[in-house]
PDB file of C-alpha atoms in Angstrom:
ATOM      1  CA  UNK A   1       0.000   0.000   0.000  1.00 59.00           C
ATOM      2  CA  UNK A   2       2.523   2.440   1.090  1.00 66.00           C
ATOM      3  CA  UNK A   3       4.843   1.855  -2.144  1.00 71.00           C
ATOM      4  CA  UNK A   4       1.381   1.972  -4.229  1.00 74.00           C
ATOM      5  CA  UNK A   5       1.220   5.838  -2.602  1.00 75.00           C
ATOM      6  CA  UNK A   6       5.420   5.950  -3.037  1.00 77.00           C
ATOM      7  CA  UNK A   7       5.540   5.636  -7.441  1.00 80.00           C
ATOM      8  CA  UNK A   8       3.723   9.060  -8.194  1.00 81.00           C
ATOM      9  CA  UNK A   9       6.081  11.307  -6.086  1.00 81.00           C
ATOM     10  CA  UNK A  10       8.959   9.027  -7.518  1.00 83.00           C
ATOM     11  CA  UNK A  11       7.750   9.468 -11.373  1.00 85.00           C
ATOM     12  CA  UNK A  12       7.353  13.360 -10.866  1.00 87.00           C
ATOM     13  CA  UNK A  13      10.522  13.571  -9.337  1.00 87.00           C
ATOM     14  CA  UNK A  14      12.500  11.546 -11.504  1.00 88.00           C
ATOM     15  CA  UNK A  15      10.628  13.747 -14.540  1.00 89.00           C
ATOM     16  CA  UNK A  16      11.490  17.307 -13.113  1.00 89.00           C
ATOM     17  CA  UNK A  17      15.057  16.137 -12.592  1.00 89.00           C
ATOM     18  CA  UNK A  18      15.410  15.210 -15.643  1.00 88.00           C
ATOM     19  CA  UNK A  19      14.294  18.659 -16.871  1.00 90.00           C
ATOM     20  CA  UNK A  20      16.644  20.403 -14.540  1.00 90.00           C
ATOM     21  CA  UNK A  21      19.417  18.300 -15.978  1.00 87.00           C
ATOM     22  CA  UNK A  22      18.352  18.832 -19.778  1.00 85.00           C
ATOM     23  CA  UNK A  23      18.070  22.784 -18.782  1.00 85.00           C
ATOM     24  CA  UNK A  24      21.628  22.608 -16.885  1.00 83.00           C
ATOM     25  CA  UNK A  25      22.652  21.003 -20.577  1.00 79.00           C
ATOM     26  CA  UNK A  26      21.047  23.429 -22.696  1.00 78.00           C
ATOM     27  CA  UNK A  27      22.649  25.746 -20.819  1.00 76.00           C
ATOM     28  CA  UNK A  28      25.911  24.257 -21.228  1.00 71.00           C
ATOM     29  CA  UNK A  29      25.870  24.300 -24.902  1.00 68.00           C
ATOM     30  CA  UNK A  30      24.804  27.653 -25.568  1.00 67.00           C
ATOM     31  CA  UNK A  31      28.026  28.791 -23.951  1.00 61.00           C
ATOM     32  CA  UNK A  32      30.165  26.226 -25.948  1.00 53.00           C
ATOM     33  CA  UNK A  33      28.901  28.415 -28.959  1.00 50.00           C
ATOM     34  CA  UNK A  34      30.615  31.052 -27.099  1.00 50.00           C
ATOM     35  CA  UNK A  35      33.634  29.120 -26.352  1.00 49.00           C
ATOM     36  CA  UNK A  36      33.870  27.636 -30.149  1.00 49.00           C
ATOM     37  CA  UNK A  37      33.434  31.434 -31.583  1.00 49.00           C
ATOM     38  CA  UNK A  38      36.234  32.735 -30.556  1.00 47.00           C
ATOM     39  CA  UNK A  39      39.131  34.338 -32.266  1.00 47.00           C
ATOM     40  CA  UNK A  40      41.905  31.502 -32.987  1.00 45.00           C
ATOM     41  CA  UNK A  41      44.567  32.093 -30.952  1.00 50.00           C
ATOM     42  CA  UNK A  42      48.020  29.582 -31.561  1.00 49.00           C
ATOM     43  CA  UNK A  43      48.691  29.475 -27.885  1.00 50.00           C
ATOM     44  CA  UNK A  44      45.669  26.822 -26.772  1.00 66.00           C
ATOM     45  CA  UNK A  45      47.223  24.511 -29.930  1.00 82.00           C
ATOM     46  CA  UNK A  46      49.110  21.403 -29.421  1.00 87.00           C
ATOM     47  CA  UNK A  47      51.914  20.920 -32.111  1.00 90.00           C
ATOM     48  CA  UNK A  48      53.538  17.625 -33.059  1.00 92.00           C
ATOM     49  CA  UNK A  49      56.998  18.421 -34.095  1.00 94.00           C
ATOM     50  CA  UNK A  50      57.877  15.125 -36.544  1.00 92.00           C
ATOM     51  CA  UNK A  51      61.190  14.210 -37.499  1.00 92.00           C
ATOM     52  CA  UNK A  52      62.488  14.128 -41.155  1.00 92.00           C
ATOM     53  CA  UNK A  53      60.778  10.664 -41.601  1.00 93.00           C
ATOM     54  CA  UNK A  54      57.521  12.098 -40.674  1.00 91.00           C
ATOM     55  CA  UNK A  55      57.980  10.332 -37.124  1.00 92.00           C
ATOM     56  CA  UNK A  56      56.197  12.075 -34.190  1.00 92.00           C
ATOM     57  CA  UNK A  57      58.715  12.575 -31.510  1.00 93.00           C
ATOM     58  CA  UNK A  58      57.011  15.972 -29.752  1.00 93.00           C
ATOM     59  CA  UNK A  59      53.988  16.978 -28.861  1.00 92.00           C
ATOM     60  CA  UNK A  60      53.753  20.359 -27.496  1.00 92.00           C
ATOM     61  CA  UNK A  61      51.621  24.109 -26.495  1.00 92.00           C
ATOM     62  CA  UNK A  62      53.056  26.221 -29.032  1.00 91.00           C
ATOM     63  CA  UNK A  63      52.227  28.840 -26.224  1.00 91.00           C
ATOM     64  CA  UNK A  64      55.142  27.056 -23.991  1.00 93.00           C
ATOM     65  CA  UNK A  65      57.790  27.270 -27.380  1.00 95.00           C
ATOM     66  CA  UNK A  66      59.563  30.048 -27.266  1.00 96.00           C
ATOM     67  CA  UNK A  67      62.199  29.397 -30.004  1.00 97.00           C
ATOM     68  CA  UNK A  68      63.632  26.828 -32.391  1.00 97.00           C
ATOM     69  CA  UNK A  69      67.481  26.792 -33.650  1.00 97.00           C
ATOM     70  CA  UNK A  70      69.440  24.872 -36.193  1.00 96.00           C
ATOM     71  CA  UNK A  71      72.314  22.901 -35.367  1.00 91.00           C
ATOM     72  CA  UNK A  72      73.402  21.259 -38.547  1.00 88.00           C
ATOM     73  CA  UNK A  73      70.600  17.982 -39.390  1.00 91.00           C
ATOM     74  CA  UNK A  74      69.031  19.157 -36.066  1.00 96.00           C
ATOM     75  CA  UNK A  75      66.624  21.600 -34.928  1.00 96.00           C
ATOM     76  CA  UNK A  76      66.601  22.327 -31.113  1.00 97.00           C
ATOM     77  CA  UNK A  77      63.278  22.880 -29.681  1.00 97.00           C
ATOM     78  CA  UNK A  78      63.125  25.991 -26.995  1.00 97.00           C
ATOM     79  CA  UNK A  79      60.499  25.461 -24.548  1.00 95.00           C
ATOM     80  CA  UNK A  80      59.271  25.874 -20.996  1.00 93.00           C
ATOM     81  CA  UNK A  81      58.098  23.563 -18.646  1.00 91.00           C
ATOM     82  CA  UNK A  82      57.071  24.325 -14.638  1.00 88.00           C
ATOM     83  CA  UNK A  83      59.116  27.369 -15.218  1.00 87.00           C
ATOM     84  CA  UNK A  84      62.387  25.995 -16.917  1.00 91.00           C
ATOM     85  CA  UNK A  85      63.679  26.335 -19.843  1.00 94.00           C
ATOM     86  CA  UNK A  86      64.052  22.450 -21.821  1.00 95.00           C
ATOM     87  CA  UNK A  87      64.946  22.192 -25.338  1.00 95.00           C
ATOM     88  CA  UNK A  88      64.140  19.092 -27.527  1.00 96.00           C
ATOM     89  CA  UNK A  89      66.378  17.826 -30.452  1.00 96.00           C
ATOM     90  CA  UNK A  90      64.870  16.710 -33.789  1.00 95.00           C
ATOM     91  CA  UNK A  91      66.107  15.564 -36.719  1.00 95.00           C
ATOM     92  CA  UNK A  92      64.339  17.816 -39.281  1.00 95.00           C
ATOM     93  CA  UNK A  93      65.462  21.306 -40.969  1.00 94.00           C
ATOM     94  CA  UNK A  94      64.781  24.915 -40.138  1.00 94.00           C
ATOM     95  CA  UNK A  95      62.974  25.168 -43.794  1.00 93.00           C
ATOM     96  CA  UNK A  96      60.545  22.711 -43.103  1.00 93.00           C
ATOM     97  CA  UNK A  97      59.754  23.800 -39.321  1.00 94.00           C
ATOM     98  CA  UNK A  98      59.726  27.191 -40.978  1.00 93.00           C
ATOM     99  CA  UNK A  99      57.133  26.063 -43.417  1.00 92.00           C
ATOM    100  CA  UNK A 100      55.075  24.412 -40.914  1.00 92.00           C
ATOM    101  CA  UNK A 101      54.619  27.222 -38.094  1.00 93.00           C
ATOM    102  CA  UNK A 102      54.965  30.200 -40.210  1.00 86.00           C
ATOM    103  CA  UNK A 103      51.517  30.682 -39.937  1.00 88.00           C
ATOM    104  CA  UNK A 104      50.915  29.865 -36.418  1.00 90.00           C
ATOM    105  CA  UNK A 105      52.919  33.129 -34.848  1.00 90.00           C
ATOM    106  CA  UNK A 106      56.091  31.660 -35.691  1.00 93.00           C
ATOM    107  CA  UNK A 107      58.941  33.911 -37.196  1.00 94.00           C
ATOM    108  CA  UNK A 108      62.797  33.332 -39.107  1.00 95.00           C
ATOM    109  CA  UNK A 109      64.401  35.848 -37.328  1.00 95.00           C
ATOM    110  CA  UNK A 110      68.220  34.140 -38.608  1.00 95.00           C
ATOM    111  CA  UNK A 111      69.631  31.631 -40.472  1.00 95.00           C
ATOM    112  CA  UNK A 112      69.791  29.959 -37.529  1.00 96.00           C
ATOM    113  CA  UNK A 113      66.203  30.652 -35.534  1.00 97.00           C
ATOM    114  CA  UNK A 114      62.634  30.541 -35.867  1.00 96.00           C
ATOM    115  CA  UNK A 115      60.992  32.726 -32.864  1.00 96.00           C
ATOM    116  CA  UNK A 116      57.431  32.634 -31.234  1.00 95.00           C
ATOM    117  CA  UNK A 117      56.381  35.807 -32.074  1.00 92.00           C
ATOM    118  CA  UNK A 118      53.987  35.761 -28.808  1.00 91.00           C
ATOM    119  CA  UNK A 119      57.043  35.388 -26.337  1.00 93.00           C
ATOM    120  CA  UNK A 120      59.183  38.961 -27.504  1.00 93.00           C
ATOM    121  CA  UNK A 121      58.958  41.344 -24.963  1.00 93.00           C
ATOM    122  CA  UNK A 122      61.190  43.279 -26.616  1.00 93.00           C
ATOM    123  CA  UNK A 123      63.654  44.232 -29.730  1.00 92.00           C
ATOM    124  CA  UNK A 124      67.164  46.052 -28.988  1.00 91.00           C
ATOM    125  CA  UNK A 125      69.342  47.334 -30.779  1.00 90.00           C
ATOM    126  CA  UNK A 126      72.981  46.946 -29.821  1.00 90.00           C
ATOM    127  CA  UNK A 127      76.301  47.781 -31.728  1.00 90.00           C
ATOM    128  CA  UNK A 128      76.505  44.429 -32.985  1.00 89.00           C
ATOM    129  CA  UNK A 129      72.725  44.491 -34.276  1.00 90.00           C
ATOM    130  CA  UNK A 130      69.439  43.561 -33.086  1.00 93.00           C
ATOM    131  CA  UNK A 131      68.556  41.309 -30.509  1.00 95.00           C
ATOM    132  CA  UNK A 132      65.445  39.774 -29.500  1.00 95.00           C
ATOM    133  CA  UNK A 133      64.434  39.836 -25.808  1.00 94.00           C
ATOM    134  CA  UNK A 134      62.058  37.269 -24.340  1.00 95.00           C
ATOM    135  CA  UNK A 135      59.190  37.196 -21.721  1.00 93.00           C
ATOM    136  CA  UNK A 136      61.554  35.269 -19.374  1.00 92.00           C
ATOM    137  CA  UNK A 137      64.701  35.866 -18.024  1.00 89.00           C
ATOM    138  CA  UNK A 138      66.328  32.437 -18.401  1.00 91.00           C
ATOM    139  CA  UNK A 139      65.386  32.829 -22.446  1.00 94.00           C
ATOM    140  CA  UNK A 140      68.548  34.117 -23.248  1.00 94.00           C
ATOM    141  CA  UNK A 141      68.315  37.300 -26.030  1.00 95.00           C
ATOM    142  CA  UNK A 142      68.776  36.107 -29.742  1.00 96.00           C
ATOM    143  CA  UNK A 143      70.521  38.006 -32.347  1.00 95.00           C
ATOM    144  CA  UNK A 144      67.890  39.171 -35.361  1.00 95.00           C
ATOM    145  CA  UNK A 145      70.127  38.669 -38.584  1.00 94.00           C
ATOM    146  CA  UNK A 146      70.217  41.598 -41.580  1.00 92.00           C
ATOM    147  CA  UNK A 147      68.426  39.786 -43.913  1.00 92.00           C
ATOM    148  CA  UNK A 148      65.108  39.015 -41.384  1.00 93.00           C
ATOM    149  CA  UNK A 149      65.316  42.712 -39.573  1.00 90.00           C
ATOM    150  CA  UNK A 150      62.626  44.470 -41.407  1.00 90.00           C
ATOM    151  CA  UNK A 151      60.152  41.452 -41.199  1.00 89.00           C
ATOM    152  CA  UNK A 152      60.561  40.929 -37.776  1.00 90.00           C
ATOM    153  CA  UNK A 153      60.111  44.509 -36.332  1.00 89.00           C
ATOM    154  CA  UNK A 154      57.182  44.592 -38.870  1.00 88.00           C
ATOM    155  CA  UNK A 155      55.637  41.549 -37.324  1.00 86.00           C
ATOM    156  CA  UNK A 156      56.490  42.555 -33.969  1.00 87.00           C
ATOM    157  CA  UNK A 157      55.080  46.283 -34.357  1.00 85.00           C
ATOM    158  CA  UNK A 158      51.696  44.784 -35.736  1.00 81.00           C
ATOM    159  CA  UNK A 159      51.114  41.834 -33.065  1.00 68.00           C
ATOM    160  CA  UNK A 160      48.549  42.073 -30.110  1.00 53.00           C
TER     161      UNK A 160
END
């Protein structure tokens, strides 16, 4: 008897929690509209940096990068994790990282280095040329060859 009096306040409760929880939902994805519109921004992307074989060997938040330099077959990977600087070696070329990030706020600033154009503080110019300063301290400053000057003070001057 007592159940019998028990399944009517269990079927209305089980209905209006079920509308709470498809409101709660509704909710939810009316803000993920607002979350998937946006502007891009490179720094919540994960990169995979593959080796010359197409290999993956690093997967990475281009917003923790800060810079990437040639050393001969190689290409060091600059990049900070829990506040220290790490670097990476891969066997690829600068011309193909170069190709590959160039249009996620990645810059040649050298013959040597590509730069995260997101991570400058700064651009100084010093007898011996100019020389990019980064957001951290242990980043140490890079030199900014002749022949990639103007392009990256241009870039630099017309980032957010």
């Amino acid at each position: 008897e007592m159940s019998i009096l028990f399944i009517p306040y269990l079927v209305s409760y089980l209905y209006y929690s079920l509308k709470e929880k498809n409101n709660k939902l509704n909710s939810l994805l009316d803000k993920k509209e607002i979350w998937d519109n946006k502007p891009y921004t490179h720094v919540d992307e994960v990169f995979n940096f593959c080796d010359e074989k197409g290999r993956l060997k690093l997967s990475i938040l281009l917003a923790n990068v800060y810079y990437l330099a040639s050393a001969d077959n190689y290409v060091n990977i600059y990049y900070m994790d829990n506040g220290h600087l790490f670097h990476y070696m891969l066997r690829n070329n600068l011309k193909d990282m170069e190709e590959k990030l160039s249009n996620k706020g990645f810059c040649r600033s050298h013959r040597s280095y590509i730069v995260n154009m997101q991570k400058i503080k700064m651009i100084s110019k010093e007898k011996e040329g100019l020389f990019i300063n980064f957001d951290n301290e242990e980043v140490a400053p890079l030199p900014v060859s002749k022949t990639y000057s103007e392009q990256i003070v241009d870039k630099f001057a017309t980032s957010e």
